[in-house]
Amino acid sequence: SPDPAPSPAPAPGTSLNTTGNPYADATLYQDPDYAAKVKQSLGRVPVGSADAQLIQVAGGFRTAVWMDRLAAIDGAKATGGALGLADHLDAAIAQQKAAANGGALKPMAVTVVVYDLPDRDCAALASNGELSSANNGMAIYKTQYIDRIAEIVARPAYAGLRIVTVIEPDSYPNMLTNLSKPACAEVDRKKVYVEGIQYTLAKLSTVPNVHMYLDIAHSGWLGWNDNRAKAVAGFKALVAGATPSGRLDVIRGFATNTANYTPLDEPYFNGTDDVVKTGGTTQFYEWNRAVDELTYIDLLHAEFVAAGFPRSLSFIVDTSRNGWGGPKRPTGPQADVDDMRIDRRLHRGNWCNVKDTGIGERPRANPDPSRAHLDAYVFIKPPGDSDGTSDATQTSPNEEGKRFDGMCGTMTGDALSGAPHAGQWFHDQFVMLLRNASPALK
Ligand code: BGC
């Protein structure tokens, strides 16, 4: 009998959103490189200790894979180094087969963070990155980074995977709110982030099994009414301008709280979270009504839909480090807002290796039946990876563009000391996160 006709190639700008929640009913990819880092930490605690037990559990965490520089695409597996993108996708296929145990394959979701924009992270220093727009960075980003990622994910061998991309954490939100900083004003004027992200959306939208979420910071950043309005208008223009069709459903939705510590919910605030405007200490929330991530995504969903996005627009939330368990967690409502918030930071803007934090809700799809616009909790920031060095002498960028940012030093009162460069393993932070997990690890 004749071969079945091959399915037609998708037109550029094909809607990917209509394929639904990529995490639904899917097994999550387990990154062997992450498991190896965890194992290293196991060797640093007493055998049989409570910490050792926690670390054993963490060995099973399903975390995202960060393409945080050109060299991450190839990796260095052959010489005993990190897996490259194709290695990860091969490993995902192997895990998918192993899970099927000879039976039918179940969907497998691999979360990949696309993170190498020129002039990356314009308002901070810890993760500036390797590409500079003044130095041909845009052309390099397009041809040596995005085109290469697109070529790999489009290989027929990977057509059976659900490849979820979290696109460019921090940069575009930084531009929206930090135009007073020269570096951000410059990327705005030169449209560096807009051009880079639009290229990425257009390119990856041609691969039907790639699902895209744009990073949209967190409630303690873009949560204020005026910032949300800016974000909705800015992201709409960004997405609409990405493909000739102007379709807004080219993305599945947005990722919030990436690499941040903001809780899903402040459990002791009243149902409407409107304690912010009443008595008590309001300083921590600075009259920002979006006091937690669930409030934030509810507001954003309604506002994006009102702005013309499809109702199916959905969110994922990074819960890798927003659990806030541990001894400082309040156990019930208090007279003062400041005493009952589980977010114990001194300021919501503190983002670097924050003290007293813990692992949050474990990754899973459709975690909240009352929120159809919440696709999944995901561990986007691998817990244990540093946010930036605490060494104030590291002022010039290393080869990855990493250097000291004051937010990682003693200035905020919230950052752990002894931290290595962003992305490197920080054992002490890792153990703290496990101890303070909420829900507790078991
Ligand atoms: C770093 C990246 C790293 C990522 C995940 C970022 O802050 O800049 O190099 O891959 O965190 O840990």
PDB file of C-alpha atoms in Angstrom, residues 226-402:
ATOM      1  CA  ASP A 226       1.117  51.283  35.492  1.00  0.00           C
ATOM      2  CA  ASN A 227       3.851  48.709  34.894  1.00  0.00           C
ATOM      3  CA  ARG A 228       1.306  46.072  33.864  1.00  0.00           C
ATOM      4  CA  ALA A 229      -0.228  48.487  31.399  1.00  0.00           C
ATOM      5  CA  LYS A 230       3.231  49.116  29.949  1.00  0.00           C
ATOM      6  CA  ALA A 231       3.906  45.395  29.822  1.00  0.00           C
ATOM      7  CA  VAL A 232       0.630  44.527  28.088  1.00  0.00           C
ATOM      8  CA  ALA A 233       1.115  47.217  25.440  1.00  0.00           C
ATOM      9  CA  GLY A 234       4.805  46.428  24.995  1.00  0.00           C
ATOM     10  CA  PHE A 235       4.415  42.666  24.735  1.00  0.00           C
ATOM     11  CA  LYS A 236       1.468  43.028  22.377  1.00  0.00           C
ATOM     12  CA  ALA A 237       3.523  45.131  19.981  1.00  0.00           C
ATOM     13  CA  LEU A 238       6.434  42.720  20.355  1.00  0.00           C
ATOM     14  CA  VAL A 239       4.382  39.615  19.527  1.00  0.00           C
ATOM     15  CA  ALA A 240       2.271  41.259  16.817  1.00  0.00           C
ATOM     16  CA  GLY A 241       5.398  42.483  15.062  1.00  0.00           C
ATOM     17  CA  ALA A 242       7.141  39.124  15.099  1.00  0.00           C
ATOM     18  CA  THR A 243       5.507  37.451  12.119  1.00  0.00           C
ATOM     19  CA  PRO A 244       3.970  38.828   8.920  1.00  0.00           C
ATOM     20  CA  SER A 245       0.578  37.503  10.040  1.00  0.00           C
ATOM     21  CA  GLY A 246       0.729  39.631  13.179  1.00  0.00           C
ATOM     22  CA  ARG A 247      -0.887  36.736  15.039  1.00  0.00           C
ATOM     23  CA  LEU A 248      -0.879  37.038  18.805  1.00  0.00           C
ATOM     24  CA  ASP A 249      -1.291  33.288  19.272  1.00  0.00           C
ATOM     25  CA  VAL A 250       2.178  32.608  17.962  1.00  0.00           C
ATOM     26  CA  ILE A 251       3.126  32.262  21.638  1.00  0.00           C
ATOM     27  CA  ARG A 252       1.420  29.902  24.050  1.00  0.00           C
ATOM     28  CA  GLY A 253       1.823  32.495  26.769  1.00  0.00           C
ATOM     29  CA  PHE A 254       4.148  33.868  29.407  1.00  0.00           C
ATOM     30  CA  ALA A 255       6.535  32.570  32.051  1.00  0.00           C
ATOM     31  CA  THR A 256       6.570  34.410  35.378  1.00  0.00           C
ATOM     32  CA  ASN A 257       8.954  34.440  38.320  1.00  0.00           C
ATOM     33  CA  THR A 258      11.854  32.977  36.349  1.00  0.00           C
ATOM     34  CA  ALA A 259      14.833  32.704  38.718  1.00  0.00           C
ATOM     35  CA  ASN A 260      12.936  34.776  41.280  1.00  0.00           C
ATOM     36  CA  TYR A 261      11.571  34.125  44.753  1.00  0.00           C
ATOM     37  CA  THR A 262       8.061  35.573  44.690  1.00  0.00           C
ATOM     38  CA  PRO A 263       5.454  33.270  46.275  1.00  0.00           C
ATOM     39  CA  LEU A 264       2.521  31.865  44.333  1.00  0.00           C
ATOM     40  CA  ASP A 265       0.199  32.999  47.083  1.00  0.00           C
ATOM     41  CA  GLU A 266       0.359  34.911  50.339  1.00  0.00           C
ATOM     42  CA  PRO A 267      -1.786  32.467  52.315  1.00  0.00           C
ATOM     43  CA  TYR A 268      -2.593  34.754  55.267  1.00  0.00           C
ATOM     44  CA  PHE A 269      -3.780  37.722  53.283  1.00  0.00           C
ATOM     45  CA  ASN A 270      -7.532  37.951  52.811  1.00  0.00           C
ATOM     46  CA  GLY A 271      -9.227  36.566  49.739  1.00  0.00           C
ATOM     47  CA  THR A 272      -8.794  39.681  47.657  1.00  0.00           C
ATOM     48  CA  ASP A 273      -5.263  40.360  48.821  1.00  0.00           C
ATOM     49  CA  ASP A 274      -6.345  43.959  49.403  1.00  0.00           C
ATOM     50  CA  VAL A 275      -4.516  44.280  52.710  1.00  0.00           C
ATOM     51  CA  VAL A 276      -2.064  46.314  50.743  1.00  0.00           C
ATOM     52  CA  LYS A 277      -4.288  49.347  50.896  1.00  0.00           C
ATOM     53  CA  THR A 278      -5.443  49.034  54.517  1.00  0.00           C
ATOM     54  CA  GLY A 279      -3.568  49.485  57.791  1.00  0.00           C
ATOM     55  CA  GLY A 280      -0.374  47.788  58.773  1.00  0.00           C
ATOM     56  CA  THR A 281       2.898  48.043  56.943  1.00  0.00           C
ATOM     57  CA  THR A 282       2.376  48.690  53.282  1.00  0.00           C
ATOM     58  CA  GLN A 283       5.960  49.503  52.501  1.00  0.00           C
ATOM     59  CA  PHE A 284       6.987  46.025  51.403  1.00  0.00           C
ATOM     60  CA  TYR A 285       4.319  45.962  48.686  1.00  0.00           C
ATOM     61  CA  GLU A 286       4.653  49.635  47.862  1.00  0.00           C
ATOM     62  CA  TRP A 287       0.962  49.823  47.029  1.00  0.00           C
ATOM     63  CA  ASN A 288       1.393  47.117  44.438  1.00  0.00           C
ATOM     64  CA  ARG A 289      -1.871  45.172  44.444  1.00  0.00           C
ATOM     65  CA  ALA A 290      -0.222  42.205  42.745  1.00  0.00           C
ATOM     66  CA  VAL A 291       1.113  40.751  45.977  1.00  0.00           C
ATOM     67  CA  ASP A 292       1.891  37.291  44.616  1.00  0.00           C
ATOM     68  CA  GLU A 293       2.236  35.385  41.353  1.00  0.00           C
ATOM     69  CA  LEU A 294      -1.282  33.976  41.163  1.00  0.00           C
ATOM     70  CA  THR A 295      -2.757  37.445  41.556  1.00  0.00           C
ATOM     71  CA  TYR A 296      -0.323  38.644  38.907  1.00  0.00           C
ATOM     72  CA  ILE A 297      -1.189  35.999  36.304  1.00  0.00           C
ATOM     73  CA  ASP A 298      -4.930  36.454  36.903  1.00  0.00           C
ATOM     74  CA  LEU A 299      -4.634  40.190  36.263  1.00  0.00           C
ATOM     75  CA  LEU A 300      -2.364  39.707  33.266  1.00  0.00           C
ATOM     76  CA  HIS A 301      -4.585  37.079  31.697  1.00  0.00           C
ATOM     77  CA  ALA A 302      -7.637  39.325  31.857  1.00  0.00           C
ATOM     78  CA  GLU A 303      -5.699  42.308  30.567  1.00  0.00           C
ATOM     79  CA  PHE A 304      -4.000  40.483  27.681  1.00  0.00           C
ATOM     80  CA  VAL A 305      -7.331  39.006  26.604  1.00  0.00           C
ATOM     81  CA  ALA A 306      -8.905  42.456  26.736  1.00  0.00           C
ATOM     82  CA  ALA A 307      -6.010  43.640  24.564  1.00  0.00           C
ATOM     83  CA  GLY A 308      -6.789  41.032  21.899  1.00  0.00           C
ATOM     84  CA  PHE A 309      -4.868  37.911  22.895  1.00  0.00           C
ATOM     85  CA  PRO A 310      -6.828  34.634  22.709  1.00  0.00           C
ATOM     86  CA  ARG A 311      -8.413  33.324  25.915  1.00  0.00           C
ATOM     87  CA  SER A 312      -6.137  30.304  25.571  1.00  0.00           C
ATOM     88  CA  LEU A 313      -3.131  32.488  26.444  1.00  0.00           C
ATOM     89  CA  SER A 314      -1.552  30.706  29.378  1.00  0.00           C
ATOM     90  CA  PHE A 315       1.120  31.020  32.021  1.00  0.00           C
ATOM     91  CA  ILE A 316       3.822  28.940  33.594  1.00  0.00           C
ATOM     92  CA  VAL A 317       5.362  29.945  36.924  1.00  0.00           C
ATOM     93  CA  ASP A 318       8.875  29.159  38.109  1.00  0.00           C
ATOM     94  CA  THR A 319       8.371  27.585  41.530  1.00  0.00           C
ATOM     95  CA  SER A 320      11.909  26.339  41.978  1.00  0.00           C
ATOM     96  CA  ARG A 321      12.715  28.724  44.820  1.00  0.00           C
ATOM     97  CA  ASN A 322       9.512  30.422  45.988  1.00  0.00           C
ATOM     98  CA  GLY A 323       8.399  28.013  48.701  1.00  0.00           C
ATOM     99  CA  TRP A 324       9.378  30.123  51.749  1.00  0.00           C
ATOM    100  CA  GLY A 325       9.194  27.295  54.274  1.00  0.00           C
ATOM    101  CA  GLY A 326      11.578  27.207  57.188  1.00  0.00           C
ATOM    102  CA  PRO A 327      11.589  28.690  60.674  1.00  0.00           C
ATOM    103  CA  LYS A 328      10.827  32.282  59.660  1.00  0.00           C
ATOM    104  CA  ARG A 329       7.572  31.423  57.885  1.00  0.00           C
ATOM    105  CA  PRO A 330       4.562  32.938  59.665  1.00  0.00           C
ATOM    106  CA  THR A 331       1.998  30.371  60.751  1.00  0.00           C
ATOM    107  CA  GLY A 332      -1.145  32.486  60.536  1.00  0.00           C
ATOM    108  CA  PRO A 333      -2.646  35.936  60.076  1.00  0.00           C
ATOM    109  CA  GLN A 334      -1.063  38.742  62.080  1.00  0.00           C
ATOM    110  CA  ALA A 335      -2.121  42.279  62.886  1.00  0.00           C
ATOM    111  CA  ASP A 336       0.592  43.690  60.682  1.00  0.00           C
ATOM    112  CA  VAL A 337       0.986  42.820  56.996  1.00  0.00           C
ATOM    113  CA  ASP A 338       4.710  42.742  57.385  1.00  0.00           C
ATOM    114  CA  ASP A 339       4.491  39.989  60.005  1.00  0.00           C
ATOM    115  CA  MET A 340       2.195  37.730  58.012  1.00  0.00           C
ATOM    116  CA  ARG A 341       3.791  37.755  54.594  1.00  0.00           C
ATOM    117  CA  ILE A 342       5.603  34.520  53.820  1.00  0.00           C
ATOM    118  CA  ASP A 343       7.949  36.428  51.486  1.00  0.00           C
ATOM    119  CA  ARG A 344      10.558  37.371  54.106  1.00  0.00           C
ATOM    120  CA  ARG A 345      12.751  39.517  51.856  1.00  0.00           C
ATOM    121  CA  LEU A 346      13.644  42.968  53.087  1.00  0.00           C
ATOM    122  CA  HIS A 347      12.573  44.279  49.693  1.00  0.00           C
ATOM    123  CA  ARG A 348      10.644  42.561  46.892  1.00  0.00           C
ATOM    124  CA  GLY A 349      13.192  43.745  44.373  1.00  0.00           C
ATOM    125  CA  ASN A 350      15.967  41.646  45.914  1.00  0.00           C
ATOM    126  CA  TRP A 351      16.758  38.912  43.417  1.00  0.00           C
ATOM    127  CA  CYS A 352      20.203  37.561  44.218  1.00  0.00           C
ATOM    128  CA  ASN A 353      20.745  34.327  46.192  1.00  0.00           C
ATOM    129  CA  VAL A 354      18.080  35.355  48.673  1.00  0.00           C
ATOM    130  CA  LYS A 355      18.382  34.114  52.258  1.00  0.00           C
ATOM    131  CA  ASP A 356      15.736  31.980  53.978  1.00  0.00           C
ATOM    132  CA  THR A 357      14.221  30.806  50.695  1.00  0.00           C
ATOM    133  CA  GLY A 358      13.067  27.300  49.895  1.00  0.00           C
ATOM    134  CA  ILE A 359      12.007  25.013  47.076  1.00  0.00           C
ATOM    135  CA  GLY A 360       8.403  25.712  46.034  1.00  0.00           C
ATOM    136  CA  GLU A 361       5.590  23.657  44.531  1.00  0.00           C
ATOM    137  CA  ARG A 362       6.883  20.708  42.545  1.00  0.00           C
ATOM    138  CA  PRO A 363       6.616  20.958  38.760  1.00  0.00           C
ATOM    139  CA  ARG A 364       3.317  19.772  37.380  1.00  0.00           C
ATOM    140  CA  ALA A 365       0.762  20.550  34.692  1.00  0.00           C
ATOM    141  CA  ASN A 366      -2.643  22.094  35.338  1.00  0.00           C
ATOM    142  CA  PRO A 367      -1.976  22.539  39.052  1.00  0.00           C
ATOM    143  CA  ASP A 368      -5.070  24.623  39.753  1.00  0.00           C
ATOM    144  CA  PRO A 369      -8.461  23.562  38.372  1.00  0.00           C
ATOM    145  CA  SER A 370      -9.832  27.046  39.042  1.00  0.00           C
ATOM    146  CA  ARG A 371      -7.235  28.605  36.729  1.00  0.00           C
ATOM    147  CA  ALA A 372      -7.465  27.371  33.147  1.00  0.00           C
ATOM    148  CA  HIS A 373      -4.825  29.954  32.194  1.00  0.00           C
ATOM    149  CA  LEU A 374      -2.185  28.321  34.415  1.00  0.00           C
ATOM    150  CA  ASP A 375      -0.414  25.646  32.365  1.00  0.00           C
ATOM    151  CA  ALA A 376       2.158  24.463  34.869  1.00  0.00           C
ATOM    152  CA  TYR A 377       4.531  24.999  37.722  1.00  0.00           C
ATOM    153  CA  VAL A 378       8.022  24.529  36.365  1.00  0.00           C
ATOM    154  CA  PHE A 379      11.536  24.557  37.836  1.00  0.00           C
ATOM    155  CA  ILE A 380      13.034  27.027  35.377  1.00  0.00           C
ATOM    156  CA  LYS A 381      15.975  28.155  37.524  1.00  0.00           C
ATOM    157  CA  PRO A 382      17.750  24.972  38.573  1.00  0.00           C
ATOM    158  CA  PRO A 383      17.826  25.207  42.383  1.00  0.00           C
ATOM    159  CA  GLY A 384      21.459  25.343  43.489  1.00  0.00           C
ATOM    160  CA  ASP A 385      22.589  27.451  40.515  1.00  0.00           C
ATOM    161  CA  SER A 386      23.858  30.801  41.776  1.00  0.00           C
ATOM    162  CA  ASP A 387      22.278  34.112  40.731  1.00  0.00           C
ATOM    163  CA  GLY A 388      25.594  35.960  40.789  1.00  0.00           C
ATOM    164  CA  THR A 389      28.885  36.229  42.587  1.00  0.00           C
ATOM    165  CA  SER A 390      29.010  37.826  46.019  1.00  0.00           C
ATOM    166  CA  ASP A 391      32.676  38.687  45.493  1.00  0.00           C
ATOM    167  CA  ALA A 392      32.776  42.475  45.151  1.00  0.00           C
ATOM    168  CA  THR A 393      36.214  42.380  43.562  1.00  0.00           C
ATOM    169  CA  GLN A 394      34.917  40.616  40.421  1.00  0.00           C
ATOM    170  CA  THR A 395      34.125  43.820  38.593  1.00  0.00           C
ATOM    171  CA  SER A 396      35.210  42.969  35.064  1.00  0.00           C
ATOM    172  CA  PRO A 397      33.105  40.539  33.063  1.00  0.00           C
ATOM    173  CA  ASN A 398      34.443  36.998  32.676  1.00  0.00           C
ATOM    174  CA  GLU A 399      34.262  35.202  29.301  1.00  0.00           C
ATOM    175  CA  GLU A 400      30.529  34.545  29.812  1.00  0.00           C
ATOM    176  CA  GLY A 401      29.870  38.174  30.681  1.00  0.00           C
ATOM    177  CA  LYS A 402      29.391  37.425  34.395  1.00  0.00           C
TER     178      LYS A 402
END
